[in-house]
CSV table of C-alpha atoms in Angstrom, one decimal:
chain,number,residue,atom,x,y,z
A,1,MET,CA,11.1,35.6,-6.4
A,2,SER,CA,10.8,35.3,-10.0
A,3,THR,CA,7.7,34.4,-12.3
A,4,SER,CA,7.5,33.4,-15.8
A,5,GLY,CA,4.4,35.6,-16.5
A,6,TYR,CA,2.2,32.9,-17.7
A,7,THR,CA,-1.4,33.4,-17.9
A,8,PRO,CA,-3.5,29.9,-18.2
A,9,PRO,CA,-5.7,30.0,-21.4
A,10,LYS,CA,-9.6,29.9,-21.2
A,11,VAL,CA,-9.2,26.2,-22.6
A,12,TRP,CA,-6.0,23.9,-22.0
A,13,GLN,CA,-4.4,22.6,-25.0
A,14,TRP,CA,-1.6,19.8,-25.2
A,15,PRO,CA,1.4,21.6,-25.8
A,16,TRP,CA,4.0,18.7,-25.6
A,17,GLN,CA,3.4,16.2,-28.7
A,18,SER,CA,6.8,16.0,-29.2
A,19,GLY,CA,7.6,16.0,-25.2
A,20,ASP,CA,8.5,18.4,-22.6
A,21,GLY,CA,11.5,17.8,-21.9
A,22,SER,CA,11.2,16.0,-18.7
A,23,LYS,CA,12.1,12.2,-17.7
A,24,PHE,CA,8.6,10.7,-18.6
A,25,ALA,CA,7.8,13.0,-21.6
A,26,ASN,CA,7.8,10.1,-24.1
A,27,ILE,CA,4.7,8.5,-22.5
A,28,ASN,CA,2.9,11.0,-21.0
A,29,ARG,CA,-0.3,12.0,-22.6
A,30,PRO,CA,-3.6,13.7,-21.5
A,31,THR,CA,-5.7,10.7,-22.6
A,32,ALA,CA,-6.5,7.2,-21.2
A,33,GLY,CA,-6.7,3.7,-22.7
A,34,ALA,CA,-4.3,1.2,-24.5
A,35,ARG,CA,-2.1,2.3,-26.9
A,36,PHE,CA,-1.6,-0.9,-28.6
A,37,GLU,CA,-2.3,-4.5,-28.6
A,38,LYS,CA,-0.4,-7.5,-26.5
A,39,SER,CA,-1.5,-9.8,-23.9
A,40,LEU,CA,0.1,-10.3,-20.9
A,41,PRO,CA,2.1,-13.5,-19.6
A,42,GLN,CA,0.7,-15.4,-17.1
A,43,GLY,CA,2.7,-17.7,-15.0
A,44,LYS,CA,2.4,-21.0,-12.5
A,45,HIS,CA,1.3,-19.6,-9.5
A,46,PRO,CA,-2.5,-18.1,-8.4
A,47,LEU,CA,-1.2,-14.5,-7.8
A,48,GLN,CA,0.3,-12.8,-10.9
A,49,LEU,CA,1.8,-9.8,-10.5
A,50,TYR,CA,2.8,-7.2,-13.5
A,51,SER,CA,5.1,-4.5,-11.8
A,52,LEU,CA,8.4,-2.4,-11.6
A,53,ALA,CA,10.4,-1.7,-8.6
A,54,THR,CA,9.5,1.8,-8.0
A,55,PRO,CA,8.6,2.6,-4.4
A,56,ASN,CA,4.9,1.7,-5.5
A,57,GLY,CA,5.7,-1.5,-6.8
A,58,VAL,CA,8.1,-2.1,-4.5
A,59,LYS,CA,5.5,-2.1,-1.4
A,60,VAL,CA,3.7,-5.2,-2.8
A,61,THR,CA,7.0,-7.4,-3.5
A,62,ILE,CA,7.9,-6.7,0.2
A,63,LEU,CA,4.2,-7.7,1.5
A,64,LEU,CA,4.7,-10.9,-1.0
A,65,GLU,CA,7.9,-11.8,0.6
A,66,GLU,CA,7.4,-11.1,4.2
A,67,LEU,CA,4.0,-13.5,3.7
A,68,LEU,CA,6.5,-16.2,2.2
A,69,ALA,CA,8.7,-15.6,4.8
A,70,ALA,CA,5.9,-16.0,7.6
A,71,GLY,CA,4.9,-19.5,6.4
A,72,VAL,CA,2.0,-18.5,3.7
A,73,LYS,CA,2.8,-21.0,0.9
A,74,GLU,CA,-0.2,-20.0,-0.9
A,75,ALA,CA,1.5,-16.4,-1.3
A,76,GLU,CA,3.6,-17.4,-4.1
A,77,TYR,CA,3.5,-15.7,-7.0
A,78,ASP,CA,5.1,-14.6,-10.2
A,79,ALA,CA,6.0,-10.8,-11.2
A,80,PHE,CA,6.2,-9.9,-14.5
A,81,LEU,CA,8.3,-7.1,-15.2
A,82,ILE,CA,6.1,-4.0,-16.6
A,83,ASN,CA,9.3,-1.5,-18.1
A,84,ILE,CA,7.0,1.9,-17.8
A,85,MET,CA,9.7,3.9,-19.8
A,86,GLU,CA,8.9,1.6,-22.8
A,87,GLY,CA,5.5,2.5,-22.2
A,88,GLU,CA,4.4,-1.3,-21.5
A,89,GLN,CA,1.8,-0.4,-19.2
A,90,PHE,CA,-0.4,1.1,-22.1
A,91,SER,CA,-0.6,-2.5,-23.7
A,92,SER,CA,-4.2,-3.8,-24.5
A,93,GLY,CA,-3.3,-6.8,-21.8
A,94,PHE,CA,-2.1,-4.4,-18.8
A,95,VAL,CA,-4.7,-1.8,-19.7
A,96,ALA,CA,-7.8,-4.5,-18.7
A,97,LEU,CA,-6.2,-5.2,-15.7
A,98,ASN,CA,-5.7,-2.0,-14.6
A,99,PRO,CA,-7.5,0.8,-16.8
A,100,ASN,CA,-5.5,3.3,-15.2
A,101,SER,CA,-2.2,2.0,-16.7
A,102,LYS,CA,0.0,2.4,-13.6
A,103,ILE,CA,2.0,-0.1,-11.7
A,104,PRO,CA,1.5,-2.3,-9.7
A,105,ALA,CA,-1.1,-4.3,-11.2
A,106,LEU,CA,-2.1,-7.9,-9.4
A,107,LEU,CA,-4.4,-11.0,-10.8
A,108,ASP,CA,-5.7,-13.4,-8.3
A,109,THR,CA,-6.3,-16.4,-10.3
A,110,SER,CA,-7.5,-18.5,-7.2
A,111,THR,CA,-11.4,-17.0,-6.9
A,112,LYS,CA,-14.2,-18.3,-8.6
A,113,GLU,CA,-13.9,-15.9,-11.3
A,114,PRO,CA,-10.1,-14.2,-11.7
A,115,THR,CA,-9.9,-10.7,-9.3
A,116,LYS,CA,-8.3,-7.9,-10.5
A,117,ILE,CA,-6.8,-5.4,-8.3
A,118,PHE,CA,-4.9,-2.2,-8.8
A,119,GLU,CA,-3.3,0.6,-6.5
A,120,SER,CA,-1.0,-0.5,-4.7
A,121,GLY,CA,-2.7,0.6,-1.1
A,122,SER,CA,-5.4,-1.3,-2.4
A,123,ILE,CA,-3.2,-4.5,-3.2
A,124,LEU,CA,-1.7,-4.5,0.2
A,125,LEU,CA,-5.0,-4.3,1.7
A,126,TYR,CA,-6.3,-7.2,-0.4
A,127,LEU,CA,-3.6,-9.5,0.4
A,128,ALA,CA,-3.4,-8.6,4.0
A,129,GLU,CA,-7.0,-9.2,4.4
A,130,LYS,CA,-6.8,-12.6,2.4
A,131,PHE,CA,-4.2,-14.2,4.0
A,132,GLN,CA,-4.8,-12.7,7.4
A,133,LYS,CA,-1.2,-11.1,8.3
A,134,PHE,CA,0.2,-7.6,8.8
A,135,ILE,CA,-3.0,-6.1,9.6
A,136,PRO,CA,-4.3,-6.2,13.0
A,137,GLN,CA,-7.5,-8.0,13.9
A,138,ASP,CA,-8.1,-5.7,17.0
A,139,PRO,CA,-10.8,-3.1,15.3
A,140,THR,CA,-9.1,0.2,16.9
A,141,LYS,CA,-5.6,-0.8,15.8
A,142,ARG,CA,-6.3,-2.0,12.5
A,143,THR,CA,-8.1,1.5,11.9
A,144,GLU,CA,-4.9,3.1,12.8
A,145,CYS,CA,-3.5,0.8,10.2
A,146,LEU,CA,-5.5,2.0,7.4
A,147,ASN,CA,-5.3,5.1,8.5
A,148,TRP,CA,-1.5,5.3,8.2
A,149,LEU,CA,-1.9,3.1,4.8
A,150,PHE,CA,-4.1,5.5,3.4
A,151,TRP,CA,-2.4,8.7,4.5
A,152,GLN,CA,0.6,7.1,2.8
A,153,MET,CA,-1.2,7.2,-0.7
A,154,GLY,CA,-2.6,10.7,-0.3
A,155,ALA,CA,1.0,12.2,0.6
A,156,ALA,CA,3.5,10.1,-1.5
A,157,PRO,CA,2.3,11.9,-4.4
A,158,LEU,CA,3.1,15.4,-3.2
A,159,LEU,CA,6.8,13.6,-2.5
A,160,GLY,CA,6.8,11.9,-5.9
A,161,GLY,CA,5.0,14.2,-8.6
A,162,GLY,CA,5.3,17.2,-6.5
A,163,PHE,CA,8.9,17.2,-5.2
A,164,GLY,CA,10.4,14.5,-7.2
A,165,HIS,CA,9.2,15.8,-10.2
A,166,PHE,CA,10.5,19.2,-10.0
A,167,TYR,CA,13.3,18.6,-8.0
A,168,ALA,CA,14.7,15.6,-10.0
A,169,TYR,CA,12.8,15.3,-13.3
A,170,ALA,CA,11.8,18.6,-14.6
A,171,PRO,CA,13.8,20.0,-17.6
A,172,GLU,CA,14.6,23.3,-15.7
A,173,HIS,CA,14.6,24.1,-11.8
A,174,TYR,CA,11.8,26.3,-10.8
A,175,GLU,CA,12.3,27.9,-7.6
A,176,TYR,CA,8.5,28.4,-6.4
A,177,PRO,CA,7.5,24.8,-7.2
A,178,ILE,CA,10.4,23.3,-5.7
A,179,ASN,CA,10.2,25.5,-2.5
A,180,ARG,CA,6.4,24.4,-2.2
A,181,TYR,CA,6.8,21.1,-2.5
A,182,THR,CA,9.9,20.8,-0.1
A,183,MET,CA,8.2,22.5,2.5
A,184,GLU,CA,5.3,19.6,2.0
A,185,VAL,CA,7.8,16.9,2.0
A,186,LYS,CA,9.7,18.2,5.4
A,187,ARG,CA,6.3,18.8,7.1
A,188,GLN,CA,5.8,15.0,6.3
A,189,LEU,CA,8.8,13.7,7.7
A,190,ASP,CA,8.4,16.0,10.8
A,191,LEU,CA,5.2,14.1,11.1
A,192,LEU,CA,6.7,10.7,11.0
A,193,ASN,CA,9.5,11.6,13.2
A,194,GLN,CA,7.2,12.9,15.7
A,195,HIS,CA,4.8,10.0,15.2
A,196,LEU,CA,8.0,7.5,15.5
A,197,ALA,CA,9.6,8.8,18.7
A,198,THR,CA,6.8,6.8,20.9
A,199,ARG,CA,6.8,3.4,19.0
A,200,GLU,CA,8.9,1.2,17.2
A,201,TYR,CA,6.7,0.6,14.0
A,202,ILE,CA,4.1,3.0,12.5
A,203,CYS,CA,1.5,0.9,14.3
A,204,SER,CA,2.9,0.8,17.8
A,205,ASP,CA,4.7,-2.5,18.5
A,206,GLU,CA,3.3,-4.5,15.4
A,207,TYR,CA,5.0,-4.4,11.7
A,208,THR,CA,2.1,-3.8,9.2
A,209,ILE,CA,1.5,-2.7,6.1
A,210,ALA,CA,1.6,0.5,7.1
A,211,ASP,CA,5.3,0.5,7.6
A,212,MET,CA,5.4,-1.9,4.2
A,213,ALA,CA,3.6,0.9,2.5
A,214,ILE,CA,5.3,3.8,4.0
A,215,TRP,CA,8.8,2.6,3.8
A,216,PRO,CA,9.8,2.4,0.3
A,217,TRP,CA,8.8,6.2,-0.2
A,218,TYR,CA,9.8,7.9,3.4
A,219,GLY,CA,12.3,5.1,4.6
A,220,VAL,CA,14.3,5.3,1.3
A,221,LEU,CA,14.4,8.8,1.2
A,222,ALA,CA,15.5,9.1,4.9
A,223,GLN,CA,18.4,6.8,3.6
A,224,GLY,CA,19.4,9.0,1.1
A,225,HIS,CA,18.2,6.7,-2.0
A,226,LEU,CA,15.3,9.0,-3.4
A,227,TYR,CA,15.8,11.7,-5.8
A,228,ASP,CA,19.5,11.9,-4.6
A,229,ALA,CA,17.8,14.5,-2.0
A,230,ALA,CA,19.0,13.5,1.3
A,231,GLU,CA,21.4,16.4,1.9
A,232,PHE,CA,18.8,19.0,0.4
A,233,LEU,CA,16.1,17.6,2.4
A,234,ASP,CA,18.6,17.5,6.0
A,235,VAL,CA,16.9,13.8,6.1
A,236,ASN,CA,19.7,13.4,9.2
A,237,GLY,CA,17.7,15.6,11.0
A,238,TYR,CA,15.0,13.3,11.6
A,239,GLU,CA,16.6,10.9,13.8
A,240,HIS,CA,13.3,8.7,14.1
A,241,VAL,CA,12.3,8.3,10.6
A,242,ILE,CA,16.4,7.5,10.5
A,243,ARG,CA,15.8,4.7,13.4
A,244,TRP,CA,12.8,2.8,11.5
A,245,ALA,CA,13.9,3.3,8.2
A,246,GLY,CA,17.0,1.0,9.1
A,247,LEU,CA,15.0,-1.3,11.3
A,248,ILE,CA,12.6,-2.3,8.1
A,249,ALA,CA,15.5,-2.2,5.6
A,250,SER,CA,17.0,-5.0,7.7
A,251,ARG,CA,14.4,-7.6,7.5
A,252,GLU,CA,15.4,-10.1,5.1
A,253,ALA,CA,12.1,-10.0,2.9
A,254,VAL,CA,12.1,-6.5,2.8
A,255,LYS,CA,15.9,-7.2,1.4
A,256,ARG,CA,14.1,-9.6,-1.5
A,257,GLY,CA,11.1,-7.5,-1.8
A,258,LYS,CA,13.0,-4.6,-3.5
A,259,MET,CA,15.5,-6.6,-5.8
A,260,VAL,CA,11.9,-8.2,-7.9
A,261,ASN,CA,11.0,-6.3,-11.2
A,262,LYS,CA,14.1,-3.6,-10.4
A,263,THR,CA,16.2,-3.0,-13.6
A,264,TRP,CA,18.7,-0.6,-12.3
A,265,GLY,CA,21.6,-0.4,-9.7
A,266,GLU,CA,24.4,-3.6,-9.2
A,267,PRO,CA,23.4,-6.7,-11.1
A,268,HIS,CA,23.1,-8.9,-8.2
A,269,GLU,CA,20.3,-6.6,-7.2
A,270,GLN,CA,18.3,-6.7,-10.0
A,271,LEU,CA,15.5,-9.8,-10.3
A,272,HIS,CA,13.9,-8.5,-13.3
A,273,GLU,CA,10.9,-11.7,-13.0
A,274,ARG,CA,10.4,-13.9,-10.2
A,275,HIS,CA,8.7,-17.0,-10.6
A,276,ASP,CA,10.3,-19.3,-7.6
A,277,ALA,CA,12.1,-18.4,-4.5
A,278,SER,CA,15.1,-20.4,-5.7
A,279,ASP,CA,15.0,-17.1,-8.7
A,280,PHE,CA,17.0,-14.7,-6.1
A,281,ASP,CA,20.1,-17.3,-6.0
A,282,THR,CA,19.9,-18.3,-9.8
A,283,SER,CA,18.6,-15.6,-11.9
A,284,THR,CA,19.5,-12.1,-11.1
A,285,GLN,CA,21.5,-10.4,-13.5
A,286,ASP,CA,25.0,-10.8,-12.4
A,287,LYS,CA,23.8,-14.7,-12.6
A,288,LEU,CA,22.3,-14.3,-16.3
A,289,GLU,CA,24.9,-11.7,-17.9
A,290,PRO,CA,27.7,-13.7,-19.7
């Protein structure tokens, strides 16, 4: 195995002011905070979502669509597009809502003082508890649900920022990090495969926010739609994950949720902004493009 012979300096200095050659080079910096002044738009519903249809963004739109499908009218929402490749997450308005400058971010104006929620897991938990849906009420089952919700929050950065970066986005392929993160991702898939061998959903027979958190990362990966890595990871070997991934993907609310704030793929699958349920029929890109 080759090595670069790199020796870290005593004090790190940012070497990439002109870009590191990776997909996200133009937005990555070692500093936080707003980079320009711009207010966020606001729609007519109490729930205001600012997001993009990455796996973390899709978690939240799936839950919102599932809540609406379950008859929770108070879960109606406006979803505004935040184009992270253009750096829109660094506007003063977005940073005021989420100082970490990551999508998704949610504003709930139905509370006495508007409630700001960021981090996808926190948003899922907030909405599930607010509407008492998709989270078990039994304390033991609720804890199991939260175990897996927080597992996803801790595990996915190794899949995305680790494996995804070095396999799909880095300017060159480096053997050591690809091997390191591939080993971990396959361990995670094996964990899920063993767990799902004896239950229908992540939390036994109950569909919960744990499924909604895990599916956009690991279900989509198992179905071959993440990092073009299905063959490399031999995902077909994880039969129980494949079964579960298809079960979640077949839900109508999931189909709608993954369209919201999506700006790539087939035009009929893209709903850049969502302000009403009718938008799925009237405002997808195939309907708007001349």
